[in-house]
Short mmCIF file of C-alpha atoms and ligand atoms in Angstrom, two decimals:
data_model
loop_
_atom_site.label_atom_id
_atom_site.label_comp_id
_atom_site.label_asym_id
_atom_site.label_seq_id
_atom_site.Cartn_x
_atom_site.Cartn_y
_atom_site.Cartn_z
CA UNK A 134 -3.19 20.33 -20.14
CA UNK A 135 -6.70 21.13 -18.95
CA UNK A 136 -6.94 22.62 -15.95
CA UNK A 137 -10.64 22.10 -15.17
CA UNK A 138 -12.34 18.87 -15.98
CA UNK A 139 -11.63 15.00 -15.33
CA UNK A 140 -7.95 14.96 -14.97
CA UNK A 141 -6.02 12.89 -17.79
CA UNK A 142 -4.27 9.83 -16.22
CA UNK A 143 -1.34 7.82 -17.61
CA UNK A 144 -0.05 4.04 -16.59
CA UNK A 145 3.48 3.19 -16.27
CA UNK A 146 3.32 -0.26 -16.18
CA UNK A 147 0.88 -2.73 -17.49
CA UNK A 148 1.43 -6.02 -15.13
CA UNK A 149 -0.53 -8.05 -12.88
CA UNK A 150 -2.55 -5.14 -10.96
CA UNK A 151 -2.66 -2.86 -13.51
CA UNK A 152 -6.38 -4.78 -14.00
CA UNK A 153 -7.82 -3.76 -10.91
CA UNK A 154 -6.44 -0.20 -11.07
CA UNK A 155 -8.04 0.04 -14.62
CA UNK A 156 -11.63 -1.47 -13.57
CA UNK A 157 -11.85 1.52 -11.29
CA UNK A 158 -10.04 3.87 -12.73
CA UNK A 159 -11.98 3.81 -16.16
CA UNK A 160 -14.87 4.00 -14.08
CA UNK A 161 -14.85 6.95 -12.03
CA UNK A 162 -15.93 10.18 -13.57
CA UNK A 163 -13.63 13.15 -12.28
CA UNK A 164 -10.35 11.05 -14.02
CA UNK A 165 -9.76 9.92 -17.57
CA UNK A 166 -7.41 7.05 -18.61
CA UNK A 167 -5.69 8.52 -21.98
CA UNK A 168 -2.57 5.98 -22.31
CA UNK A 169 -1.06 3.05 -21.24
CA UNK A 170 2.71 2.49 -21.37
CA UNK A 171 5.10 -0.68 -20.34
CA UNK A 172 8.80 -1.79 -21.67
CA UNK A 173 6.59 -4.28 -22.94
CA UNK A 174 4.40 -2.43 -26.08
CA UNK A 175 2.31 -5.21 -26.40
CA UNK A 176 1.61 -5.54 -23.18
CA UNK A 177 0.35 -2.31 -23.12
CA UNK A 178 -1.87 -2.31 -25.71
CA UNK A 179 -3.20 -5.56 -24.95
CA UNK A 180 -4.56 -3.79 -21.66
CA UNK A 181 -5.29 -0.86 -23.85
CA UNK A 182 -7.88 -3.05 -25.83
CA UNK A 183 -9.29 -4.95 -22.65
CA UNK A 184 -9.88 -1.64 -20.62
CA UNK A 185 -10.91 0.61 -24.32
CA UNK A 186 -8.22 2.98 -23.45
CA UNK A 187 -7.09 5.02 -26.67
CA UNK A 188 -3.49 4.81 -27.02
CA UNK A 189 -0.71 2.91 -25.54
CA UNK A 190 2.76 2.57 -26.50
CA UNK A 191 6.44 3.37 -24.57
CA UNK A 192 6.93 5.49 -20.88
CA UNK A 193 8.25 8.41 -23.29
CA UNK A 194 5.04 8.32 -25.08
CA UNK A 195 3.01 8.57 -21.91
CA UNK A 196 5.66 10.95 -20.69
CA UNK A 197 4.95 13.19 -23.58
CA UNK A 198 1.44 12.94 -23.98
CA UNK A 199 0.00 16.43 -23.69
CA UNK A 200 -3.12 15.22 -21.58
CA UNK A 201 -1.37 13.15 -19.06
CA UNK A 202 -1.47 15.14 -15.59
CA UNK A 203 -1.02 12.17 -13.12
CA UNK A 204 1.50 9.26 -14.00
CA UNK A 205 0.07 6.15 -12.41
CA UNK A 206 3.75 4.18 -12.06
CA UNK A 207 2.62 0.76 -11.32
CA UNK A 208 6.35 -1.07 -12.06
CA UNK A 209 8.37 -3.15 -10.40
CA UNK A 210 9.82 -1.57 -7.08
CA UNK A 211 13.20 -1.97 -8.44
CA UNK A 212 12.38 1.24 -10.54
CA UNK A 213 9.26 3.46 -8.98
CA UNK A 214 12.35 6.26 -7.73
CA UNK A 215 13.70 6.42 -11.31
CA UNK A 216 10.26 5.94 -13.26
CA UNK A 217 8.41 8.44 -10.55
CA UNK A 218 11.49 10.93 -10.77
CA UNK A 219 10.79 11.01 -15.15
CA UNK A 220 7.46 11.47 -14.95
CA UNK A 221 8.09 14.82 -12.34
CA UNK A 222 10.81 16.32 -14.72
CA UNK A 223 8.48 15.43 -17.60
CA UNK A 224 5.84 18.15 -15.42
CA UNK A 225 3.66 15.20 -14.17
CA UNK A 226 2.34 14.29 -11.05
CA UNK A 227 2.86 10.83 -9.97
CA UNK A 228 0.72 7.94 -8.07
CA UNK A 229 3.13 5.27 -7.31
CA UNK A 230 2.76 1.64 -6.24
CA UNK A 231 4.50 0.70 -2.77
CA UNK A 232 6.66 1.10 -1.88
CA UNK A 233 7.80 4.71 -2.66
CA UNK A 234 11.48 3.50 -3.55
CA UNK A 235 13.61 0.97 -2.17
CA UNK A 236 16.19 3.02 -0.18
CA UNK A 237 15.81 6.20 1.82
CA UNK A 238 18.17 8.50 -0.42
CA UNK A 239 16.16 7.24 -3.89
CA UNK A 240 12.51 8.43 -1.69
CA UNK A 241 14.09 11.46 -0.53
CA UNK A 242 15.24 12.59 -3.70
CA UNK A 243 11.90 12.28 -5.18
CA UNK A 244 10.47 14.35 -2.79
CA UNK A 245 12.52 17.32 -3.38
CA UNK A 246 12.35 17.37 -6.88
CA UNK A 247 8.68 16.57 -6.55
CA UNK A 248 8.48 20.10 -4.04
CA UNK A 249 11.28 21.90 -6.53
CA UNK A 250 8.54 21.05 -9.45
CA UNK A 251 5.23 22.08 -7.18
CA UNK A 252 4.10 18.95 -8.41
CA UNK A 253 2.53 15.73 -6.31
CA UNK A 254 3.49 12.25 -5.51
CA UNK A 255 1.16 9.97 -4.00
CA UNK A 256 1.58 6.62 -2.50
CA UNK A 257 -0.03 3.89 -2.47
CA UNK A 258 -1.36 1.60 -0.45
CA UNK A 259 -4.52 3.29 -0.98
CA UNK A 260 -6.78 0.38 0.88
CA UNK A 261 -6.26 2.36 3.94
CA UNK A 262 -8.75 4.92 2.27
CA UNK A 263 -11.42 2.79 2.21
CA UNK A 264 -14.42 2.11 4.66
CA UNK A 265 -12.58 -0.83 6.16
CA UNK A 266 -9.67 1.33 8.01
CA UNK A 267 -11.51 3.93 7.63
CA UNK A 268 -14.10 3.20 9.83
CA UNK A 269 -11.87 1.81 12.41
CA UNK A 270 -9.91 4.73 12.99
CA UNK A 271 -13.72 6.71 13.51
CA UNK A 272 -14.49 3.94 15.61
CA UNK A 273 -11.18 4.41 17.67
CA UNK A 274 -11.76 8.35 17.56
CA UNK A 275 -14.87 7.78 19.11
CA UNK A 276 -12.90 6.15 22.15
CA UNK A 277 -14.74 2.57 21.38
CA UNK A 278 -11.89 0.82 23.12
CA UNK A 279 -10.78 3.73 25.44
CA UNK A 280 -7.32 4.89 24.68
CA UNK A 281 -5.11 2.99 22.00
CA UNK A 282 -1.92 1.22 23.76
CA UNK A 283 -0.92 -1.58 21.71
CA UNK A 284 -1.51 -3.50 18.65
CA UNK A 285 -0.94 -7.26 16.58
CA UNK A 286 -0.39 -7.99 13.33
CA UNK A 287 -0.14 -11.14 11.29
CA UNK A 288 0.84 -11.58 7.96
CA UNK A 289 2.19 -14.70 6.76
CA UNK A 290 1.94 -17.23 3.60
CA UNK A 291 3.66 -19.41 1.21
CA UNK A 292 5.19 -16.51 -0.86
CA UNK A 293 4.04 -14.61 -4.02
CA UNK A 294 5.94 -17.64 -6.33
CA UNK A 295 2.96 -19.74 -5.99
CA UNK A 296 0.40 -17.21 -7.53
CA UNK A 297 2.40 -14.79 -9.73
CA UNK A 298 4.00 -15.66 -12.77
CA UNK A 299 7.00 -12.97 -12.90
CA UNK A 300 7.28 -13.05 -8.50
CA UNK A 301 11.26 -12.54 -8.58
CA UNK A 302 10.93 -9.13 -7.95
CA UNK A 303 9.30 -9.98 -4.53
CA UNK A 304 11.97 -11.45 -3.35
CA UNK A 305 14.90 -8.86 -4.25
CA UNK A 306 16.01 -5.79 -2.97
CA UNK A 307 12.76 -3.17 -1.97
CA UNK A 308 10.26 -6.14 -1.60
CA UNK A 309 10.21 -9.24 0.86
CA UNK A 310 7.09 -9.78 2.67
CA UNK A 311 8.40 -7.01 4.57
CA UNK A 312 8.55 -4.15 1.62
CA UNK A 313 5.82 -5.65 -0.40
CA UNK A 314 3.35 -6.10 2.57
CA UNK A 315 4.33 -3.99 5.28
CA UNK A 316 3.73 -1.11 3.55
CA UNK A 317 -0.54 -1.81 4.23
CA UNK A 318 -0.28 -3.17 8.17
CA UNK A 319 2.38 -0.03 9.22
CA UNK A 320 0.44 2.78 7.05
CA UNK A 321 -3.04 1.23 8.75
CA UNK A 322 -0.64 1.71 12.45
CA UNK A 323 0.41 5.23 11.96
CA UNK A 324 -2.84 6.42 11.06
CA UNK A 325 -4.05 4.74 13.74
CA UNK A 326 -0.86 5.45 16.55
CA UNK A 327 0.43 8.20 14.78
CA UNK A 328 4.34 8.13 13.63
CA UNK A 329 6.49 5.29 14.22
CA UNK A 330 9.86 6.24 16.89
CA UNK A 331 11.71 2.79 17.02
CA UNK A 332 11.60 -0.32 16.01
CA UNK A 333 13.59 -4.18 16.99
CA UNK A 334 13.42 -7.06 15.23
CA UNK A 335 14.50 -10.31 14.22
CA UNK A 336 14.62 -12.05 10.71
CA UNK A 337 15.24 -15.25 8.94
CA UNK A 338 15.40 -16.60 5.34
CA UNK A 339 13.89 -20.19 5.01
CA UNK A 340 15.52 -20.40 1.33
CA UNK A 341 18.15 -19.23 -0.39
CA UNK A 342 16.60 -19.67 -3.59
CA UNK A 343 12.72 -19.90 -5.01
CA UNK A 344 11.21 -21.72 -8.07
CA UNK A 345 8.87 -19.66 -10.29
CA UNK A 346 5.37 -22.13 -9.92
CA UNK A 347 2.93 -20.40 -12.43
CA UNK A 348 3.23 -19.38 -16.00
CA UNK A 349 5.57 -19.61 -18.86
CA UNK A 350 8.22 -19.30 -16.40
CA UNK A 351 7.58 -22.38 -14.55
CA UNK A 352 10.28 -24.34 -13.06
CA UNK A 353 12.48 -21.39 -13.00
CA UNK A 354 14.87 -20.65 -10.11
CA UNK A 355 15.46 -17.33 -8.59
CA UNK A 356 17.05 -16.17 -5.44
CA UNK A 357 16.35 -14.68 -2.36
CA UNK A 358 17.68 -11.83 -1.23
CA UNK A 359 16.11 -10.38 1.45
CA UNK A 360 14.90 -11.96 4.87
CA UNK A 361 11.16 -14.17 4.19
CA UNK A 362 10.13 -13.78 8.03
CA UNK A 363 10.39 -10.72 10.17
CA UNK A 364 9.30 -10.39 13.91
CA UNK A 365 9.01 -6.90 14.51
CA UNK A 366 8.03 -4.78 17.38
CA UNK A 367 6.82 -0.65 16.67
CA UNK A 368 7.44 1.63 19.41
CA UNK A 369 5.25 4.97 18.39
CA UNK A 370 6.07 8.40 18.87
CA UNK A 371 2.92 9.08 21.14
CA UNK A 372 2.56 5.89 22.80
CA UNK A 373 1.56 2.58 22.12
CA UNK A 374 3.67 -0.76 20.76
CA UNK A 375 2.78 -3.20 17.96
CA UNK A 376 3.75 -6.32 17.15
CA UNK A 377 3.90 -7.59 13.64
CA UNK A 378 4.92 -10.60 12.00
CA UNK A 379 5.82 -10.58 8.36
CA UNK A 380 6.28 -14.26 6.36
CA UNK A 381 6.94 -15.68 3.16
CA UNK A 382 7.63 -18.73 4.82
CA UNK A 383 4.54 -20.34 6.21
CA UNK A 384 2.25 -22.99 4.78
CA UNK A 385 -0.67 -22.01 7.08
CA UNK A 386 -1.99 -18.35 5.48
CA UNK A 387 -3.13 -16.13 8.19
CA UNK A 388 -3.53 -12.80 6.38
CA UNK A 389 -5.15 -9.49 7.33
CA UNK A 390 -5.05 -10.16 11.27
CA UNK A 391 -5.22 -6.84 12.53
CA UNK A 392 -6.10 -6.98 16.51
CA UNK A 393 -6.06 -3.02 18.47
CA UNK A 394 -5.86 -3.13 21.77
CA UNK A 395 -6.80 0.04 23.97
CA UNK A 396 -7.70 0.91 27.52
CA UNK A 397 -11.47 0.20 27.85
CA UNK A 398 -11.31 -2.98 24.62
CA UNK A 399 -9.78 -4.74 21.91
CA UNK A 400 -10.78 -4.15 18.15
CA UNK A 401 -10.48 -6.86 15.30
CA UNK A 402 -9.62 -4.64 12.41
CA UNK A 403 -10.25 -5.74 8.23
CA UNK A 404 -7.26 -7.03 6.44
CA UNK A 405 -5.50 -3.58 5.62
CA UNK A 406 -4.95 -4.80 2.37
CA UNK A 407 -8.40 -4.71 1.20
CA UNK A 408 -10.97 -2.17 1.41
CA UNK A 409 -13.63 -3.18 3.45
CA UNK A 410 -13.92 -6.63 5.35
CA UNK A 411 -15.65 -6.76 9.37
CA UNK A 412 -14.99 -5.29 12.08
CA UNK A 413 -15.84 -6.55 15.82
CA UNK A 414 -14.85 -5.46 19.46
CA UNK A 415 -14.85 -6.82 22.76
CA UNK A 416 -15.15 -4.62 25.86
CA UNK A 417 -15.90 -7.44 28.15
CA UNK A 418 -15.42 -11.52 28.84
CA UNK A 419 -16.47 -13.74 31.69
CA UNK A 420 -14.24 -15.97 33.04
CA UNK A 421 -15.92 -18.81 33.92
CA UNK A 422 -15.52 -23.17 35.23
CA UNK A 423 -16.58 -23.66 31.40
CA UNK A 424 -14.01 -21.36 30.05
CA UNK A 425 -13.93 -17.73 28.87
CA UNK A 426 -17.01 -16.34 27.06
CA UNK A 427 -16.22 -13.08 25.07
CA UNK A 428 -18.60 -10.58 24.24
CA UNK A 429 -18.47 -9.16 20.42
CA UNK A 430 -19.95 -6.15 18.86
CA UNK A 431 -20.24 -5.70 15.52
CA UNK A 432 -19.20 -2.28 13.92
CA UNK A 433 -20.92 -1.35 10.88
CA UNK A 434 -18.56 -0.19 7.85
CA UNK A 435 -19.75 3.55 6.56
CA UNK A 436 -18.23 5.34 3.66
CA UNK A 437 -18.61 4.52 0.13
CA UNK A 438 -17.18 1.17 -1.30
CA UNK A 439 -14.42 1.08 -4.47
CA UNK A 440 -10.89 0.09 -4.65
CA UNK A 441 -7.44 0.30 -5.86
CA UNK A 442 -7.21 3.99 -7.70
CA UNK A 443 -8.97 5.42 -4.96
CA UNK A 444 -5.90 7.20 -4.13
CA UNK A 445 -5.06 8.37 -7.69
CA UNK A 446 -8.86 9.95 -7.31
CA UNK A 447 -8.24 11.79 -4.21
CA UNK A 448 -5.27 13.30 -5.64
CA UNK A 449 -6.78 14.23 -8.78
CA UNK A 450 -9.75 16.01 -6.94
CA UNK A 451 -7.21 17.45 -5.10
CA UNK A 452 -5.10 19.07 -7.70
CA UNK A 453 -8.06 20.09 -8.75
CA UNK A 454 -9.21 21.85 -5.40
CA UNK A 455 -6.31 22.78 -4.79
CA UNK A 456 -6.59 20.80 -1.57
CA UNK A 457 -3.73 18.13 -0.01
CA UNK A 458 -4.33 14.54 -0.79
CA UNK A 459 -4.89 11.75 1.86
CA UNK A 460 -1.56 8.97 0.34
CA UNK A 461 1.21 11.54 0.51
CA UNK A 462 4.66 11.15 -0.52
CA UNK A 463 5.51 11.68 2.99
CA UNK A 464 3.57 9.02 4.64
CA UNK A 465 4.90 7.03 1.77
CA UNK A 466 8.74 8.08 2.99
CA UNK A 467 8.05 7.00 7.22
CA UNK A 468 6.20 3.96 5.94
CA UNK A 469 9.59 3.24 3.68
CA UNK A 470 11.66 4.63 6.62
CA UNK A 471 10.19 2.23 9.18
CA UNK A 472 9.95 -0.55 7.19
CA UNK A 473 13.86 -0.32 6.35
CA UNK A 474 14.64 0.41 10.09
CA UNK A 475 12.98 -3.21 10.93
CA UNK A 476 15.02 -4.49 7.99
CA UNK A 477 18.67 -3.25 9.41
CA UNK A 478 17.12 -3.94 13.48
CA UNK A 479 16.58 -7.07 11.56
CA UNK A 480 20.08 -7.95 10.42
CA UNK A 481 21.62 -6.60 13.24
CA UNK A 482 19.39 -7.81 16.37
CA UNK A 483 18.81 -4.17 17.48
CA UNK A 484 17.05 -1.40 18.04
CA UNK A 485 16.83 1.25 15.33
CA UNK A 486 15.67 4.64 15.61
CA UNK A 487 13.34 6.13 12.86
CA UNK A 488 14.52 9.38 11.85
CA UNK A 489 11.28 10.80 9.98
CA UNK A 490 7.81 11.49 11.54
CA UNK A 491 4.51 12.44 9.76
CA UNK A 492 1.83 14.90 10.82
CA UNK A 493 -1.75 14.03 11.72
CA UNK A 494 -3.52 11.91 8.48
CA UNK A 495 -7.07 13.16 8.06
CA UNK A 496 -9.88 11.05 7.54
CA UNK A 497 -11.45 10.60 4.59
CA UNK A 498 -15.22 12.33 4.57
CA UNK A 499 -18.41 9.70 5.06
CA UNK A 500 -20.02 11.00 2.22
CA UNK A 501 -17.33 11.15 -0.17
CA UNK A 502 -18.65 9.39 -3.52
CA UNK A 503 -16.15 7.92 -5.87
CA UNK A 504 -18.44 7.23 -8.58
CA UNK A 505 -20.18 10.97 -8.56
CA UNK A 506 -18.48 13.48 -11.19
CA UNK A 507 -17.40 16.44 -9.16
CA UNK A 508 -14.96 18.04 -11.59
N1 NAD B 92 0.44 -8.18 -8.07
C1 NAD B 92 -0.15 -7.78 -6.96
O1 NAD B 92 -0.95 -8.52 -6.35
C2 NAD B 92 0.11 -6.40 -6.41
C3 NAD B 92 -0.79 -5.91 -5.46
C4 NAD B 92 -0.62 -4.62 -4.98
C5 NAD B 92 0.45 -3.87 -5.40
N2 NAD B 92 1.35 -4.38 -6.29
C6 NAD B 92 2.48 -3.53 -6.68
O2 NAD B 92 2.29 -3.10 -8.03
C7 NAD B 92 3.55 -3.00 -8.69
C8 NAD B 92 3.50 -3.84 -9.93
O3 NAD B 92 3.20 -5.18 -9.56
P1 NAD B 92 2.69 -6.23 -10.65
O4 NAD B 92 2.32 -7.43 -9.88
O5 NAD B 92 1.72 -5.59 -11.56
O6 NAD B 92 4.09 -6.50 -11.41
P2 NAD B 92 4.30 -7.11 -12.88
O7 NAD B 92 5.68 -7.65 -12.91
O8 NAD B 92 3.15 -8.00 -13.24
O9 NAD B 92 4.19 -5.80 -13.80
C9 NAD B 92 5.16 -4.78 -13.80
C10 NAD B 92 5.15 -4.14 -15.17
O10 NAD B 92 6.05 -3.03 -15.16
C11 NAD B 92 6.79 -3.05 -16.37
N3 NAD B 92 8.04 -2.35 -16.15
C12 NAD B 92 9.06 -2.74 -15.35
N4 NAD B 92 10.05 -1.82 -15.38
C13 NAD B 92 9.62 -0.83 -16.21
C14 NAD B 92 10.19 0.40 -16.66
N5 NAD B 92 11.40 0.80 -16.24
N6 NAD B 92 9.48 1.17 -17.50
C15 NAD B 92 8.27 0.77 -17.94
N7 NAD B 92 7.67 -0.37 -17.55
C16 NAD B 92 8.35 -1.17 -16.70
C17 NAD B 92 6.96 -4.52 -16.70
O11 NAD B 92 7.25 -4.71 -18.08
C18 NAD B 92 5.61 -5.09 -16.28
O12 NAD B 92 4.67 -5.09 -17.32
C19 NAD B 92 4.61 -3.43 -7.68
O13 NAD B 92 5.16 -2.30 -7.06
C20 NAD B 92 3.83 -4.23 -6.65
O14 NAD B 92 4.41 -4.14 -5.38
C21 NAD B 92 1.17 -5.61 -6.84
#
């Protein structure tokens, strides 16, 4: 292993986002992609040939490669806690997809073996390290809107079984449009509101089963196991309530709606599951015989533009530095924690306490430049 240099990165998992992670990640200059693995061989090194990477082959061969420092475990969430926990007693440290597992004990264990190790996980979503949430949480620092008290969030489409050709997996155990999405609109929240305290909910499943819709597995049924739309309401440690609606189930999309509310105004925030998008807020309406006229602002987005790998970066520059990294495992934990506390407030119509909290997140310097070669 080097230990000065671009750091040497290794893929677990070669599916459907493994292309976006690769644009970037073969692109910035402080990391190097050295293999790709997958149960799937071929898959692999058909990615290895579209992205020139030099090898591919199994998860034991990027386990064992001697220039692999950071395990980039993009599989299914079925297996991130067992894939994630190999790749730490193989000496790596490990970017994982969200979420971090799909029970508390499997995300807990990783953690201490990670600490045991003195080795790193990160977590992903790692759109909330770009300029679009980025910029709102400056914008709320700034006191823009006055104090933060309260928040909305919609999420809600058709399902992944219309667009991805293997979507079973979002629709079993770990995933749901609660798992699989929820992990971007509550890890925007609690770097916005800080940790989460409680949580109620209510849930429903419009189908019992699904029908693959793309790909060779067309026509294919599947079932669901987990609820398809979630009501929740977030009650956070230091103040402040969101709302947040979480659907599989709707043929209208409304994605990305993202709406803070504080004392002196209310902010329109970017979908938190890309990296940039616009940002408005209203301090003032008039009420009027012809209705109510609200007053926008536009917010201009600052800090530098790329996008899924960011995270991987940071954490690589980090080991490097010898400084923490912005998607930790721990944020990664509450996010899980909260997320399953809505799923069991969920099934029982309750109120469930979240056991775990999180420190302050930092923000993520203006200046920083993904695309200059600081190692
Ligand atoms: N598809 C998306 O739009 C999207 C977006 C953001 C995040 N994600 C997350 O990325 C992860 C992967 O999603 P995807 O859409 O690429 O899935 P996918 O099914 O397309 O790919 C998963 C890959 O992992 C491999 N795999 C599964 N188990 C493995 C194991 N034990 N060892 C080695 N390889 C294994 C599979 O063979 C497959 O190639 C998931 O956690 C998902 O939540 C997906």
């Amino acid at each position: 292993m080097t230990a000065n240099g671009p750091v040497g990165i290794g893929f677990i998992g070669t599916g459907m986002i493994s292309d976006t992670y690769l644009e970037n990640l073969t692109r910035f200059p402080d990391v190097r992609v050295v293999i790709l693995g997958d149960l799937d061989v071929e898959r692999a090194a058909a990615q290895a040939s579209k992205h020139a990477v030099p090898a591919w082959g199994t998860s034991t061969d990027v386990l064992t490669h001697p220039d692999v420092e950071i395990v980039v475990n993009l599989t299914i969430p079925a297996v991130h806690a067992e894939v994630s926990s190999a790749a730490i007693a193989a000496g790596k440290h490990v970017w994982v997809e969200k979420p971090i597992s799909v029970d508390r004990a499997s995300g807990q264990a990783l953690i201490a073996r990670a600490r045991a190790a003195g080795l790193r996980v990160g977590v992903a979503p790692d759109t909330v390290l770009g300029p679009g949430v980025q910029t709102v949480r400056r914008a709320i620092a700034r006191g823009e809107i006055g104090t933060p008290i309260a928040a909305q969030t919609v999420m809600q489409h058709q399902g992944p079984d219309v667009f991805h050709p293997n979507p079973d997996f979002f629709f079993a155990r770990g995933a749901g449009p609660l798992l699989d999405m929820g992990p971007y609109y509550v890890t925007a929240l609690v770097g916005l509101f800080g940790p989460v305290a409680r949580v109620a909910a209510f849930g429903t499943r419009g189908r019992t089963t699904r029908t693959v819709q793309v790909g060779p597995r067309a026509g294919t049924e599947f079932p669901v196991d987990v609820p398809t739309h979630v009501s929740a309401i977030i009650e956070f440690e230091r103040g402040g309530v969101a709302q947040s609606l979480f659907s599989f189930d709707s043929r209208l999309p409304r994605v990305g709606y993202v709406e803070i509310t504080g004392t002196e105004g209310t902010l329109l925030a970017p979908d938190p599951n890309m990296f940039d998008g616009e940002i408005s807020l209203t301090r003032a309406s008039t009420f009027g015989p012809g209705g109510i006229d609200t007053e926008w602002v536009d917010v201009p987005l600052s800090g530098a533009l790329a996008g899924r790998g960011l995270g991987v970066l940071d954490m690589a520059r980090a080991i490097r530095t010898g400084q923490p990294h912005a998607a930790t495992a721990e944020l990664g934990y509450h996010v899980l924690d909260t997320l399953t506390a809505i799923e069991e407030a969920a099934a029982r119509a309750d109120v469930v306490d979240v056991a775990s909290t999180i420190g302050e997140i930092a923000l993520i310097p203006e200046d920083r430049d993904p695309f200059e070669a600081t190692l």
